[in-house]
Amino acid sequence: HVQLVESGGDFVQDGGSLTLTCAASPSSNTDNCMAWFRQTSGKEREGVASIDHNGTTNVADSVKGRFTISKDKANNTLYLQMNSLKPEDTAMYYCAADPRGLGLLSPGYYKYWGRGTQVTVS
């Protein structure tokens, strides 16, 4: 009963920045944990960053210091600010949410998923 729609994916130069947005509908799921995952063709989906119902964030080692996750609790909108992008960051980025609110970086934990937005760094 929760629809997630990602936006903001684009072609970016090496070292550039980009911000992704995930809009949830309806926006009343303020206690959901939300997270970003990414996946390249033929590889497993990997966790990028999450934020639990208390606002505690968890980020993958591969993006620490470069990516920042945040959310607007009022409308349940999730953001991913990406700085110092590298070609290895190229992937389809997915937004996910789960009402249990634990903020795990395991894809099997999440109940709701968006359909992705492509980020290409070159």
PDB file of C-alpha atoms in Angstrom:
ATOM      1  CA  HIS A   1       0.000   0.000   0.000  1.00  0.00           C
ATOM      2  CA  VAL A   2       3.066   2.262  -0.233  1.00  0.00           C
ATOM      3  CA  GLN A   3       4.306   3.494  -3.586  1.00  0.00           C
ATOM      4  CA  LEU A   4       7.899   4.715  -3.895  1.00  0.00           C
ATOM      5  CA  VAL A   5       9.084   6.790  -6.851  1.00  0.00           C
ATOM      6  CA  GLU A   6      12.738   7.706  -7.330  1.00  0.00           C
ATOM      7  CA  SER A   7      13.945  10.696  -9.315  1.00  0.00           C
ATOM      8  CA  GLY A   8      17.145  12.631  -9.933  1.00  0.00           C
ATOM      9  CA  GLY A   9      19.274  10.051 -11.721  1.00  0.00           C
ATOM     10  CA  ASP A  10      21.435  11.455 -14.502  1.00  0.00           C
ATOM     11  CA  PHE A  11      24.755  11.341 -16.339  1.00  0.00           C
ATOM     12  CA  VAL A  12      27.447  12.897 -14.128  1.00  0.00           C
ATOM     13  CA  GLN A  13      31.129  13.666 -14.668  1.00  0.00           C
ATOM     14  CA  ASP A  14      33.768  11.980 -12.521  1.00  0.00           C
ATOM     15  CA  GLY A  15      33.999  13.961  -9.272  1.00  0.00           C
ATOM     16  CA  GLY A  16      30.579  15.533  -9.670  1.00  0.00           C
ATOM     17  CA  SER A  17      27.562  15.610  -7.379  1.00  0.00           C
ATOM     18  CA  LEU A  18      23.969  14.489  -7.634  1.00  0.00           C
ATOM     19  CA  THR A  19      20.965  14.299  -5.315  1.00  0.00           C
ATOM     20  CA  LEU A  20      18.366  11.560  -5.572  1.00  0.00           C
ATOM     21  CA  THR A  21      14.830  11.884  -4.245  1.00  0.00           C
ATOM     22  CA  CYS A  22      12.337   9.202  -3.255  1.00  0.00           C
ATOM     23  CA  ALA A  23       8.726  10.254  -2.820  1.00  0.00           C
ATOM     24  CA  ALA A  24       6.382   7.963  -0.893  1.00  0.00           C
ATOM     25  CA  SER A  25       2.651   7.818  -1.530  1.00  0.00           C
ATOM     26  CA  PRO A  26       0.729   7.952   0.717  1.00  0.00           C
ATOM     27  CA  SER A  27       3.003  10.088   2.902  1.00  0.00           C
ATOM     28  CA  SER A  28       1.585   8.955   6.274  1.00  0.00           C
ATOM     29  CA  ASN A  29       4.177   6.213   6.861  1.00  0.00           C
ATOM     30  CA  THR A  30       6.327   8.400   9.084  1.00  0.00           C
ATOM     31  CA  ASP A  31       7.599   5.472  11.166  1.00  0.00           C
ATOM     32  CA  ASN A  32       9.018   3.581   8.192  1.00  0.00           C
ATOM     33  CA  CYS A  33      12.714   2.968   7.905  1.00  0.00           C
ATOM     34  CA  MET A  34      13.955   3.935   4.472  1.00  0.00           C
ATOM     35  CA  ALA A  35      17.055   3.052   2.518  1.00  0.00           C
ATOM     36  CA  TRP A  36      18.896   3.305  -0.770  1.00  0.00           C
ATOM     37  CA  PHE A  37      20.247   0.308  -2.639  1.00  0.00           C
ATOM     38  CA  ARG A  38      22.046   0.033  -5.950  1.00  0.00           C
ATOM     39  CA  GLN A  39      22.551  -2.664  -8.521  1.00  0.00           C
ATOM     40  CA  THR A  40      24.538  -3.135 -11.720  1.00  0.00           C
ATOM     41  CA  SER A  41      23.751  -5.662 -14.431  1.00  0.00           C
ATOM     42  CA  GLY A  42      24.553  -9.220 -13.374  1.00  0.00           C
ATOM     43  CA  LYS A  43      25.448  -8.322  -9.787  1.00  0.00           C
ATOM     44  CA  GLU A  44      23.690  -8.568  -6.429  1.00  0.00           C
ATOM     45  CA  ARG A  45      21.778  -5.598  -5.090  1.00  0.00           C
ATOM     46  CA  GLU A  46      23.846  -3.853  -2.423  1.00  0.00           C
ATOM     47  CA  GLY A  47      22.906  -1.540   0.411  1.00  0.00           C
ATOM     48  CA  VAL A  48      24.083   2.065   0.128  1.00  0.00           C
ATOM     49  CA  ALA A  49      22.559   3.908   3.091  1.00  0.00           C
ATOM     50  CA  SER A  50      19.607   3.704   5.464  1.00  0.00           C
ATOM     51  CA  ILE A  51      17.848   5.801   8.071  1.00  0.00           C
ATOM     52  CA  ASP A  52      15.726   4.240  10.812  1.00  0.00           C
ATOM     53  CA  HIS A  53      12.635   5.529  12.601  1.00  0.00           C
ATOM     54  CA  ASN A  54      14.834   7.317  15.168  1.00  0.00           C
ATOM     55  CA  GLY A  55      16.820   9.141  12.493  1.00  0.00           C
ATOM     56  CA  THR A  56      19.947   7.032  12.933  1.00  0.00           C
ATOM     57  CA  THR A  57      21.810   6.571   9.663  1.00  0.00           C
ATOM     58  CA  ASN A  58      23.854   3.659   8.411  1.00  0.00           C
ATOM     59  CA  VAL A  59      26.055   3.958   5.328  1.00  0.00           C
ATOM     60  CA  ALA A  60      28.081   1.413   3.421  1.00  0.00           C
ATOM     61  CA  ASP A  61      31.866   1.550   3.712  1.00  0.00           C
ATOM     62  CA  SER A  62      32.151   2.125  -0.036  1.00  0.00           C
ATOM     63  CA  VAL A  63      30.337   5.476   0.171  1.00  0.00           C
ATOM     64  CA  LYS A  64      31.204   6.752   3.664  1.00  0.00           C
ATOM     65  CA  GLY A  65      32.285  10.376   3.596  1.00  0.00           C
ATOM     66  CA  ARG A  66      30.774  10.908   0.139  1.00  0.00           C
ATOM     67  CA  PHE A  67      27.055  10.054   0.381  1.00  0.00           C
ATOM     68  CA  THR A  68      24.539  11.439   2.871  1.00  0.00           C
ATOM     69  CA  ILE A  69      21.048  10.066   3.497  1.00  0.00           C
ATOM     70  CA  SER A  70      18.249  12.174   4.960  1.00  0.00           C
ATOM     71  CA  LYS A  71      14.473  12.224   5.098  1.00  0.00           C
ATOM     72  CA  ASP A  72      11.585  14.608   5.549  1.00  0.00           C
ATOM     73  CA  LYS A  73       9.335  12.939   8.135  1.00  0.00           C
ATOM     74  CA  ALA A  74       6.408  15.231   7.356  1.00  0.00           C
ATOM     75  CA  ASN A  75       5.897  13.852   3.851  1.00  0.00           C
ATOM     76  CA  ASN A  76       8.042  10.698   4.073  1.00  0.00           C
ATOM     77  CA  THR A  77      10.440  11.858   1.386  1.00  0.00           C
ATOM     78  CA  LEU A  78      13.910  10.324   1.246  1.00  0.00           C
ATOM     79  CA  TYR A  79      17.055  11.941  -0.172  1.00  0.00           C
ATOM     80  CA  LEU A  80      20.510  10.743  -1.100  1.00  0.00           C
ATOM     81  CA  GLN A  81      23.129  13.443  -1.603  1.00  0.00           C
ATOM     82  CA  MET A  82      26.064  12.033  -3.543  1.00  0.00           C
ATOM     83  CA  ASN A  83      29.370  13.899  -3.740  1.00  0.00           C
ATOM     84  CA  SER A  84      32.751  13.068  -5.276  1.00  0.00           C
ATOM     85  CA  LEU A  85      31.120  10.551  -7.583  1.00  0.00           C
ATOM     86  CA  LYS A  86      33.294   7.901  -9.187  1.00  0.00           C
ATOM     87  CA  PRO A  87      32.679   5.620 -12.187  1.00  0.00           C
ATOM     88  CA  GLU A  88      32.278   2.692  -9.769  1.00  0.00           C
ATOM     89  CA  ASP A  89      29.165   4.421  -8.396  1.00  0.00           C
ATOM     90  CA  THR A  90      27.402   3.838 -11.722  1.00  0.00           C
ATOM     91  CA  ALA A  91      24.288   1.766 -11.034  1.00  0.00           C
ATOM     92  CA  MET A  92      20.523   1.693 -10.874  1.00  0.00           C
ATOM     93  CA  TYR A  93      19.609   3.208  -7.515  1.00  0.00           C
ATOM     94  CA  TYR A  94      16.521   1.945  -5.681  1.00  0.00           C
ATOM     95  CA  CYS A  95      14.545   3.396  -2.807  1.00  0.00           C
ATOM     96  CA  ALA A  96      13.119   0.998  -0.220  1.00  0.00           C
ATOM     97  CA  ALA A  97      10.953   1.241   2.891  1.00  0.00           C
ATOM     98  CA  ASP A  98       9.778  -1.015   5.703  1.00  0.00           C
ATOM     99  CA  PRO A  99       7.368  -0.312   8.588  1.00  0.00           C
ATOM    100  CA  ARG A 100       9.549  -2.082  11.183  1.00  0.00           C
ATOM    101  CA  GLY A 101      11.955   0.861  11.113  1.00  0.00           C
ATOM    102  CA  LEU A 102      15.253  -0.881  11.938  1.00  0.00           C
ATOM    103  CA  GLY A 103      17.290   0.662   9.125  1.00  0.00           C
ATOM    104  CA  LEU A 104      19.068  -2.472   7.966  1.00  0.00           C
ATOM    105  CA  LEU A 105      21.128  -2.587   4.769  1.00  0.00           C
ATOM    106  CA  SER A 106      19.852  -6.021   3.751  1.00  0.00           C
ATOM    107  CA  PRO A 107      17.505  -5.939   0.733  1.00  0.00           C
ATOM    108  CA  GLY A 108      15.453  -8.898   1.979  1.00  0.00           C
ATOM    109  CA  TYR A 109      14.315  -6.851   4.979  1.00  0.00           C
ATOM    110  CA  TYR A 110      12.387  -4.236   2.991  1.00  0.00           C
ATOM    111  CA  LYS A 111       8.753  -4.584   2.018  1.00  0.00           C
ATOM    112  CA  TYR A 112       8.314  -1.691  -0.404  1.00  0.00           C
ATOM    113  CA  TRP A 113      10.488  -0.815  -3.397  1.00  0.00           C
ATOM    114  CA  GLY A 114      10.655   1.800  -6.094  1.00  0.00           C
ATOM    115  CA  ARG A 115      11.511   0.931  -9.675  1.00  0.00           C
ATOM    116  CA  GLY A 116      14.871   2.696  -9.708  1.00  0.00           C
ATOM    117  CA  THR A 117      16.671   5.673 -11.205  1.00  0.00           C
ATOM    118  CA  GLN A 118      19.865   5.335 -13.235  1.00  0.00           C
ATOM    119  CA  VAL A 119      23.090   7.082 -12.215  1.00  0.00           C
ATOM    120  CA  THR A 120      25.964   7.004 -14.694  1.00  0.00           C
ATOM    121  CA  VAL A 121      29.354   8.494 -13.794  1.00  0.00           C
ATOM    122  CA  SER A 122      32.002   9.017 -16.470  1.00  0.00           C
TER     123      SER A 122
END
